[in-house]
């Protein structure tokens, strides 16, 4: 009976030791997994911290870049506007100066032309008037003489020589009168030509002044058109800049939202991992406590059984039974050896199965949490 109890106790002890070994290995695997999860939590926390730091830095850099670009653009616009205003003022001053100079030149030219023309014309007209008066007086005297000669010819027809002389003198006087009239016409034509030339000079000066004014107006219109185009280009650049800033802000907002979603997701994963780790630790602690309690109970039972003494009757049958028992012990030893070998193989198989089950379980958990 003692050997039977011993074998049962050994079987129970072997089974208990096997379960304890498997439990210890499972505890080691879970401990390693716990350490790896803690390391992943630390890495994830560091990554989240880096994301937060990078987000803050990007936000500050973006804000500083926007302020810098806005201030730079405002400074450029103010400078360009000041230059434009200065250019317009200078152009207007130059335009007014040129117009005043042209007007002064024109007025001076007109004054000179008028004064010179009036002086020349007055002198020439005075000379012409004197010459005309002199010629008219001479013509009148000649006409009077001709009339006197004619009347004398009518009164005295008998004197042939006197008539001939008077005819020659009359012819000379008529010729002289015609010459004086031609001279008067020439002088009058000269006066008209001078007046026409003066009018042409005045008209040419007026045309030049109008051309200069139109040229200045055209230049001013071209400059204003150029400035308007430049202003329109600046406005388009400003609109494009604000549009690009808006698109950049939208892109940054999307990135921020995605980072925040990832952060929330990581926090949820960390919370789930902590809960699972806590549950696993509690479960393993319970299992260890239960197995320790069972082991203590079995050890106590084994101690009680080992301390018991069984009295056997000393008879021949008993000796025969003992011989048979010795043979059976040899057979039992062989079987126990085979059993130990099978147990060792079974132990290795169970360890491998436990390891594979643990890896599959952890892989499913990591897949459910979205971890690599």
CSV table of C-alpha atoms in Angstrom, one decimal:
chain,number,residue,atom,x,y,z
A,1,UNK,CA,0.0,0.0,0.0
A,2,UNK,CA,2.9,2.3,0.8
A,3,UNK,CA,4.4,1.9,-2.7
A,4,UNK,CA,1.0,2.5,-4.3
A,5,UNK,CA,0.6,5.7,-2.3
A,6,UNK,CA,4.2,6.6,-3.2
A,7,UNK,CA,3.5,6.0,-6.9
A,8,UNK,CA,0.3,8.0,-6.7
A,9,UNK,CA,2.1,10.7,-4.8
A,10,UNK,CA,4.9,10.7,-7.4
A,11,UNK,CA,2.4,10.9,-10.2
A,12,UNK,CA,0.6,13.7,-8.5
A,13,UNK,CA,3.9,15.4,-7.7
A,14,UNK,CA,5.1,15.0,-11.3
A,15,UNK,CA,1.8,16.4,-12.6
A,16,UNK,CA,2.0,19.2,-10.1
A,17,UNK,CA,5.6,20.0,-11.0
A,18,UNK,CA,4.6,19.9,-14.7
A,19,UNK,CA,1.8,22.3,-14.1
A,20,UNK,CA,4.0,24.6,-12.0
A,21,UNK,CA,6.7,24.6,-14.7
A,22,UNK,CA,4.1,25.4,-17.4
A,23,UNK,CA,2.7,28.1,-15.1
A,24,UNK,CA,6.2,29.5,-14.5
A,25,UNK,CA,6.9,29.6,-18.2
A,26,UNK,CA,3.6,31.3,-18.9
A,27,UNK,CA,4.4,33.8,-16.1
A,28,UNK,CA,7.8,34.4,-17.7
A,29,UNK,CA,6.2,34.9,-21.1
A,30,UNK,CA,3.6,37.3,-19.7
A,31,UNK,CA,6.3,39.1,-17.8
A,32,UNK,CA,8.3,39.5,-21.0
A,33,UNK,CA,5.2,40.6,-22.8
A,34,UNK,CA,4.4,43.1,-20.0
A,35,UNK,CA,7.9,44.5,-20.3
A,36,UNK,CA,7.6,44.8,-24.1
A,37,UNK,CA,4.2,46.5,-23.6
A,38,UNK,CA,5.7,48.9,-21.1
A,39,UNK,CA,8.5,49.7,-23.5
A,40,UNK,CA,5.9,50.3,-26.3
A,41,UNK,CA,4.0,52.5,-23.9
A,42,UNK,CA,7.1,54.5,-23.2
A,43,UNK,CA,8.0,54.7,-27.0
A,44,UNK,CA,4.4,55.7,-27.8
A,45,UNK,CA,4.4,58.4,-25.0
A,46,UNK,CA,7.7,59.7,-26.4
A,47,UNK,CA,6.3,59.7,-29.9
A,48,UNK,CA,3.2,61.5,-28.7
A,49,UNK,CA,5.4,64.0,-26.8
A,50,UNK,CA,7.5,64.5,-30.0
A,51,UNK,CA,4.3,65.0,-32.0
A,52,UNK,CA,3.0,67.6,-29.5
A,53,UNK,CA,6.4,69.4,-29.5
A,54,UNK,CA,6.6,69.3,-33.3
A,55,UNK,CA,3.0,70.6,-33.5
A,56,UNK,CA,3.8,73.5,-31.1
A,57,UNK,CA,7.0,74.3,-33.0
A,58,UNK,CA,5.2,74.1,-36.4
A,59,UNK,CA,2.4,76.3,-35.1
A,60,UNK,CA,4.9,78.8,-33.7
A,61,UNK,CA,7.0,78.7,-36.9
A,62,UNK,CA,3.9,79.1,-39.0
A,63,UNK,CA,2.6,82.0,-36.9
A,64,UNK,CA,6.1,83.7,-37.0
A,65,UNK,CA,6.4,83.1,-40.8
A,66,UNK,CA,2.9,84.6,-41.4
A,67,UNK,CA,3.7,87.6,-39.3
A,68,UNK,CA,7.0,88.0,-41.0
A,69,UNK,CA,5.5,87.7,-44.5
A,70,UNK,CA,2.7,90.1,-43.6
A,71,UNK,CA,5.0,92.7,-42.1
A,72,UNK,CA,7.4,92.3,-45.1
A,73,UNK,CA,4.5,92.6,-47.6
A,74,UNK,CA,3.1,95.6,-45.8
A,75,UNK,CA,6.5,97.2,-45.7
A,76,UNK,CA,7.0,96.5,-49.5
A,77,UNK,CA,3.5,97.9,-50.2
A,78,UNK,CA,4.1,101.0,-48.1
A,79,UNK,CA,7.5,101.5,-49.8
A,80,UNK,CA,6.0,101.0,-53.3
A,81,UNK,CA,3.0,103.2,-52.5
A,82,UNK,CA,5.4,105.9,-51.2
A,83,UNK,CA,7.6,105.6,-54.3
A,84,UNK,CA,4.4,105.7,-56.5
A,85,UNK,CA,3.2,108.9,-54.7
A,86,UNK,CA,6.6,110.5,-55.0
A,87,UNK,CA,6.8,109.6,-58.7
A,88,UNK,CA,3.3,111.0,-59.3
A,89,UNK,CA,4.3,114.2,-57.4
A,90,UNK,CA,7.5,114.5,-59.3
A,91,UNK,CA,5.8,113.8,-62.6
A,92,UNK,CA,3.2,116.5,-61.8
A,93,UNK,CA,5.8,119.0,-60.7
A,94,UNK,CA,7.8,118.2,-63.9
A,95,UNK,CA,4.6,118.5,-66.0
A,96,UNK,CA,3.6,121.8,-64.4
A,97,UNK,CA,7.2,123.1,-64.7
A,98,UNK,CA,7.4,122.1,-68.4
A,99,UNK,CA,3.9,123.5,-69.1
A,100,UNK,CA,4.8,126.8,-67.4
A,101,UNK,CA,8.1,126.9,-69.3
A,102,UNK,CA,6.3,126.2,-72.5
A,103,UNK,CA,3.7,128.9,-71.7
A,104,UNK,CA,6.4,131.3,-70.8
A,105,UNK,CA,8.4,130.5,-73.9
A,106,UNK,CA,5.2,130.8,-76.0
A,107,UNK,CA,4.2,134.1,-74.4
A,108,UNK,CA,7.7,135.4,-74.7
A,109,UNK,CA,7.8,134.3,-78.4
A,110,UNK,CA,4.4,135.8,-79.0
A,111,UNK,CA,5.5,139.0,-77.3
A,112,UNK,CA,8.7,139.2,-79.2
A,113,UNK,CA,6.9,138.4,-82.5
A,114,UNK,CA,4.2,140.9,-81.8
A,115,UNK,CA,6.7,143.6,-80.6
A,116,UNK,CA,9.1,142.9,-83.5
A,117,UNK,CA,6.2,142.6,-86.0
A,118,UNK,CA,4.6,145.7,-84.7
A,119,UNK,CA,7.9,147.7,-84.7
A,120,UNK,CA,8.9,146.4,-88.1
A,121,UNK,CA,5.4,146.8,-89.5
A,122,UNK,CA,5.0,150.2,-87.9
A,123,UNK,CA,8.2,151.4,-89.4
A,124,UNK,CA,7.5,149.8,-92.7
A,125,UNK,CA,4.0,151.0,-92.8
A,126,UNK,CA,5.1,154.5,-91.9
A,127,UNK,CA,7.6,154.3,-94.7
A,128,UNK,CA,5.0,152.8,-97.0
A,129,UNK,CA,2.5,155.4,-96.0
A,130,UNK,CA,5.0,158.2,-96.5
A,131,UNK,CA,6.0,156.6,-99.8
A,132,UNK,CA,2.4,156.1,-100.8
A,133,UNK,CA,1.5,159.7,-99.8
A,134,UNK,CA,4.5,161.0,-101.7
A,135,UNK,CA,3.6,158.9,-104.7
A,136,UNK,CA,0.0,159.9,-104.5
A,137,UNK,CA,1.0,163.6,-104.3
A,138,UNK,CA,3.3,163.0,-107.2
A,139,UNK,CA,0.5,161.3,-109.1
A,140,UNK,CA,-1.8,164.1,-108.3
A,141,UNK,CA,0.7,166.6,-109.4
A,142,UNK,CA,1.3,164.6,-112.6
A,143,UNK,CA,-2.4,164.2,-113.1
A,144,UNK,CA,-2.8,168.0,-112.7
A,145,UNK,CA,0.0,168.6,-115.1
A,146,UNK,CA,-1.5,166.1,-117.5
A,147,UNK,CA,-4.8,167.8,-117.2
A,148,UNK,CA,-3.2,171.2,-117.7
A,149,UNK,CA,-1.3,169.9,-120.7
A,150,UNK,CA,-4.5,168.4,-122.2
A,151,UNK,CA,-6.4,171.7,-121.7
A,152,UNK,CA,-3.5,173.6,-123.3
A,153,UNK,CA,-3.6,171.1,-126.2
A,154,UNK,CA,-7.3,171.7,-126.7
A,155,UNK,CA,-6.8,175.5,-126.7
A,156,UNK,CA,-3.8,175.6,-129.0
A,157,UNK,CA,-4.1,173.1,-131.8
A,158,UNK,CA,-1.9,174.9,-134.2
A,159,UNK,CA,1.5,174.4,-132.4
A,160,UNK,CA,2.8,171.0,-133.6
A,161,UNK,CA,6.0,171.0,-131.7
A,162,UNK,CA,4.4,171.9,-128.4
A,163,UNK,CA,1.9,169.1,-128.8
A,164,UNK,CA,4.6,166.6,-129.5
A,165,UNK,CA,6.5,167.6,-126.4
A,166,UNK,CA,3.4,167.5,-124.2
A,167,UNK,CA,2.5,164.1,-125.5
A,168,UNK,CA,6.0,162.8,-124.7
A,169,UNK,CA,5.8,164.3,-121.2
A,170,UNK,CA,2.3,162.9,-120.7
A,171,UNK,CA,3.5,159.4,-121.7
A,172,UNK,CA,6.5,159.7,-119.4
A,173,UNK,CA,4.2,160.8,-116.5
A,174,UNK,CA,1.8,157.9,-117.2
A,175,UNK,CA,4.6,155.5,-117.2
A,176,UNK,CA,6.0,156.9,-114.1
A,177,UNK,CA,2.5,156.7,-112.5
A,178,UNK,CA,2.2,153.1,-113.5
A,179,UNK,CA,5.6,152.3,-112.0
A,180,UNK,CA,4.6,154.1,-108.7
A,181,UNK,CA,1.4,152.1,-108.6
A,182,UNK,CA,3.3,148.9,-109.2
A,183,UNK,CA,5.6,149.8,-106.4
A,184,UNK,CA,2.7,150.5,-104.1
A,185,UNK,CA,1.2,147.1,-105.0
A,186,UNK,CA,4.5,145.5,-104.4
A,187,UNK,CA,4.8,147.2,-101.0
A,188,UNK,CA,1.2,146.1,-100.1
A,189,UNK,CA,2.0,142.6,-101.2
A,190,UNK,CA,5.1,142.6,-99.1
A,191,UNK,CA,3.0,143.7,-96.1
A,192,UNK,CA,0.5,140.9,-96.7
A,193,UNK,CA,3.3,138.4,-97.0
A,194,UNK,CA,4.9,139.5,-93.8
A,195,UNK,CA,1.5,139.3,-92.1
A,196,UNK,CA,1.0,135.8,-93.5
A,197,UNK,CA,4.5,134.7,-92.4
A,198,UNK,CA,3.8,136.1,-88.9
A,199,UNK,CA,0.5,134.2,-88.8
A,200,UNK,CA,2.2,131.0,-90.0
A,201,UNK,CA,4.9,131.4,-87.3
A,202,UNK,CA,2.3,131.9,-84.7
A,203,UNK,CA,0.3,128.9,-85.9
A,204,UNK,CA,3.5,126.8,-86.0
A,205,UNK,CA,4.3,127.8,-82.4
A,206,UNK,CA,0.7,127.0,-81.4
A,207,UNK,CA,0.9,123.6,-83.1
A,208,UNK,CA,4.3,122.9,-81.3
A,209,UNK,CA,2.7,123.9,-78.0
A,210,UNK,CA,-0.3,121.7,-78.6
A,211,UNK,CA,2.0,118.8,-79.6
A,212,UNK,CA,4.1,119.3,-76.4
A,213,UNK,CA,0.9,119.4,-74.3
A,214,UNK,CA,-0.5,116.2,-76.0
A,215,UNK,CA,2.9,114.5,-75.6
A,216,UNK,CA,2.9,115.3,-71.9
A,217,UNK,CA,-0.7,114.2,-71.5
A,218,UNK,CA,0.1,110.9,-73.4
A,219,UNK,CA,3.2,110.3,-71.2
A,220,UNK,CA,1.1,111.0,-68.1
A,221,UNK,CA,-1.7,108.7,-69.3
A,222,UNK,CA,0.9,105.9,-70.0
A,223,UNK,CA,2.5,106.4,-66.6
A,224,UNK,CA,-0.9,106.2,-64.9
A,225,UNK,CA,-1.9,103.1,-66.9
A,226,UNK,CA,1.5,101.5,-66.0
A,227,UNK,CA,0.9,102.4,-62.3
A,228,UNK,CA,-2.7,101.0,-62.5
A,229,UNK,CA,-1.4,97.8,-64.0
A,230,UNK,CA,1.3,97.6,-61.3
A,231,UNK,CA,-1.3,98.2,-58.6
A,232,UNK,CA,-3.5,95.5,-60.2
A,233,UNK,CA,-0.6,93.1,-60.2
A,234,UNK,CA,0.1,93.9,-56.6
A,235,UNK,CA,-3.6,93.3,-55.7
A,236,UNK,CA,-3.5,90.0,-57.6
A,237,UNK,CA,-0.3,89.0,-55.8
A,238,UNK,CA,-1.9,90.0,-52.5
A,239,UNK,CA,-5.0,87.9,-53.3
A,240,UNK,CA,-2.8,85.0,-54.3
A,241,UNK,CA,-0.8,85.3,-51.1
A,242,UNK,CA,-3.9,85.3,-49.0
A,243,UNK,CA,-5.2,82.3,-50.9
A,244,UNK,CA,-2.0,80.4,-50.4
A,245,UNK,CA,-2.0,81.3,-46.7
A,246,UNK,CA,-5.6,80.1,-46.4
A,247,UNK,CA,-4.7,76.9,-48.2
A,248,UNK,CA,-1.7,76.4,-45.9
A,249,UNK,CA,-3.9,77.1,-42.9
A,250,UNK,CA,-6.4,74.5,-44.1
A,251,UNK,CA,-3.7,72.0,-44.7
A,252,UNK,CA,-2.2,72.6,-41.3
A,253,UNK,CA,-5.6,72.3,-39.7
A,254,UNK,CA,-6.1,68.9,-41.4
A,255,UNK,CA,-2.7,67.8,-40.2
A,256,UNK,CA,-3.5,69.0,-36.7
A,257,UNK,CA,-6.8,67.2,-36.7
A,258,UNK,CA,-5.1,64.0,-38.0
A,259,UNK,CA,-2.4,64.3,-35.3
A,260,UNK,CA,-5.1,64.8,-32.6
A,261,UNK,CA,-7.0,61.8,-33.8
A,262,UNK,CA,-3.8,59.7,-33.7
A,263,UNK,CA,-3.1,61.1,-30.3
A,264,UNK,CA,-6.6,60.1,-29.1
A,265,UNK,CA,-6.2,56.7,-30.7
A,266,UNK,CA,-2.8,56.2,-29.0
A,267,UNK,CA,-4.3,57.2,-25.7
A,268,UNK,CA,-7.2,54.8,-26.1
A,269,UNK,CA,-4.7,52.0,-27.0
A,270,UNK,CA,-2.5,52.8,-24.0
A,271,UNK,CA,-5.6,52.8,-21.8
A,272,UNK,CA,-6.7,49.4,-23.2
A,273,UNK,CA,-3.2,48.0,-22.9
A,274,UNK,CA,-3.0,49.1,-19.3
A,275,UNK,CA,-6.4,47.6,-18.5
A,276,UNK,CA,-5.4,44.3,-20.3
A,277,UNK,CA,-2.1,44.2,-18.5
A,278,UNK,CA,-3.8,44.9,-15.2
A,279,UNK,CA,-6.4,42.1,-15.8
A,280,UNK,CA,-3.6,39.7,-16.9
A,281,UNK,CA,-1.5,40.5,-13.8
A,282,UNK,CA,-4.6,40.0,-11.6
A,283,UNK,CA,-5.4,36.7,-13.4
A,284,UNK,CA,-1.8,35.5,-13.1
A,285,UNK,CA,-1.7,36.4,-9.5
A,286,UNK,CA,-4.9,34.5,-8.8
A,287,UNK,CA,-3.5,31.5,-10.7
A,288,UNK,CA,-0.2,31.6,-8.8
A,289,UNK,CA,-2.1,31.9,-5.5
A,290,UNK,CA,-4.4,29.0,-6.4
A,291,UNK,CA,-1.5,26.8,-7.6
A,292,UNK,CA,0.6,27.7,-4.5
A,293,UNK,CA,-2.3,26.8,-2.3
A,294,UNK,CA,-2.8,23.5,-4.1
A,295,UNK,CA,0.8,22.7,-3.9
A,296,UNK,CA,0.9,23.3,-0.2
A,297,UNK,CA,-2.1,21.1,0.2
A,298,UNK,CA,-0.6,18.3,-1.8
A,299,UNK,CA,2.7,18.6,0.1
A,300,UNK,CA,0.8,18.4,3.4
A,301,UNK,CA,-1.2,15.3,2.2
A,302,UNK,CA,2.1,13.7,0.9
A,303,UNK,CA,3.7,14.3,4.3
A,304,UNK,CA,0.8,12.8,6.1
A,305,UNK,CA,0.8,9.7,3.8
A,306,UNK,CA,4.6,9.3,4.1
A,307,UNK,CA,4.4,9.4,7.9
A,308,UNK,CA,1.9,6.6,8.1
A,309,UNK,CA,3.1,3.1,8.8
A,310,UNK,CA,1.2,0.1,7.5
A,311,UNK,CA,1.7,-3.3,9.3
A,312,UNK,CA,1.8,-6.3,7.0
A,313,UNK,CA,1.3,-9.9,8.1
A,314,UNK,CA,4.5,-12.0,7.9
A,315,UNK,CA,3.5,-15.2,6.1
A,316,UNK,CA,4.7,-17.4,3.2
A,317,UNK,CA,2.1,-16.0,1.0
A,318,UNK,CA,3.4,-12.7,1.9
A,319,UNK,CA,6.9,-13.7,0.8
A,320,UNK,CA,5.5,-15.0,-2.5
A,321,UNK,CA,3.7,-11.8,-3.0
A,322,UNK,CA,6.9,-9.9,-2.2
A,323,UNK,CA,8.8,-11.9,-4.9
A,324,UNK,CA,6.1,-11.1,-7.3
A,325,UNK,CA,6.1,-7.6,-6.1
A,326,UNK,CA,9.9,-7.4,-6.7
A,327,UNK,CA,9.3,-8.6,-10.3
A,328,UNK,CA,6.5,-6.1,-10.6
A,329,UNK,CA,8.8,-3.4,-9.2
A,330,UNK,CA,11.4,-4.2,-12.0
A,331,UNK,CA,8.6,-3.9,-14.5
A,332,UNK,CA,7.3,-0.8,-12.8
A,333,UNK,CA,10.8,0.7,-13.0
A,334,UNK,CA,10.9,0.1,-16.7
A,335,UNK,CA,7.5,1.5,-17.1
A,336,UNK,CA,8.3,4.4,-14.9
A,337,UNK,CA,11.4,5.1,-17.1
A,338,UNK,CA,9.2,4.9,-20.2
A,339,UNK,CA,6.7,7.1,-18.4
A,340,UNK,CA,9.4,9.7,-17.4
A,341,UNK,CA,10.5,9.8,-21.0
A,342,UNK,CA,6.9,10.2,-22.2
A,343,UNK,CA,6.4,12.9,-19.5
A,344,UNK,CA,9.5,14.7,-20.6
A,345,UNK,CA,8.3,14.6,-24.2
A,346,UNK,CA,4.8,15.6,-23.1
A,347,UNK,CA,6.3,18.4,-21.1
A,348,UNK,CA,8.2,19.7,-24.1
A,349,UNK,CA,5.2,19.4,-26.3
A,350,UNK,CA,3.1,21.3,-23.7
A,351,UNK,CA,5.7,24.0,-23.5
A,352,UNK,CA,5.8,24.4,-27.2
A,353,UNK,CA,2.0,24.4,-27.4
A,354,UNK,CA,1.9,27.0,-24.5
A,355,UNK,CA,4.4,29.2,-26.3
A,356,UNK,CA,2.5,29.0,-29.6
A,357,UNK,CA,-0.8,29.7,-27.9
A,358,UNK,CA,0.8,32.6,-26.1
A,359,UNK,CA,2.2,34.1,-29.3
A,360,UNK,CA,-1.2,33.6,-31.1
A,361,UNK,CA,-3.0,35.2,-28.2
A,362,UNK,CA,-0.6,38.2,-28.1
A,363,UNK,CA,-0.8,38.5,-31.9
A,364,UNK,CA,-4.6,38.7,-31.8
A,365,UNK,CA,-4.5,41.3,-29.0
A,366,UNK,CA,-2.0,43.4,-30.9
A,367,UNK,CA,-4.0,43.1,-34.1
A,368,UNK,CA,-7.2,44.1,-32.3
A,369,UNK,CA,-5.3,47.2,-30.8
A,370,UNK,CA,-3.9,48.0,-34.2
A,371,UNK,CA,-0.2,47.5,-33.2
A,372,UNK,CA,2.5,46.1,-35.3
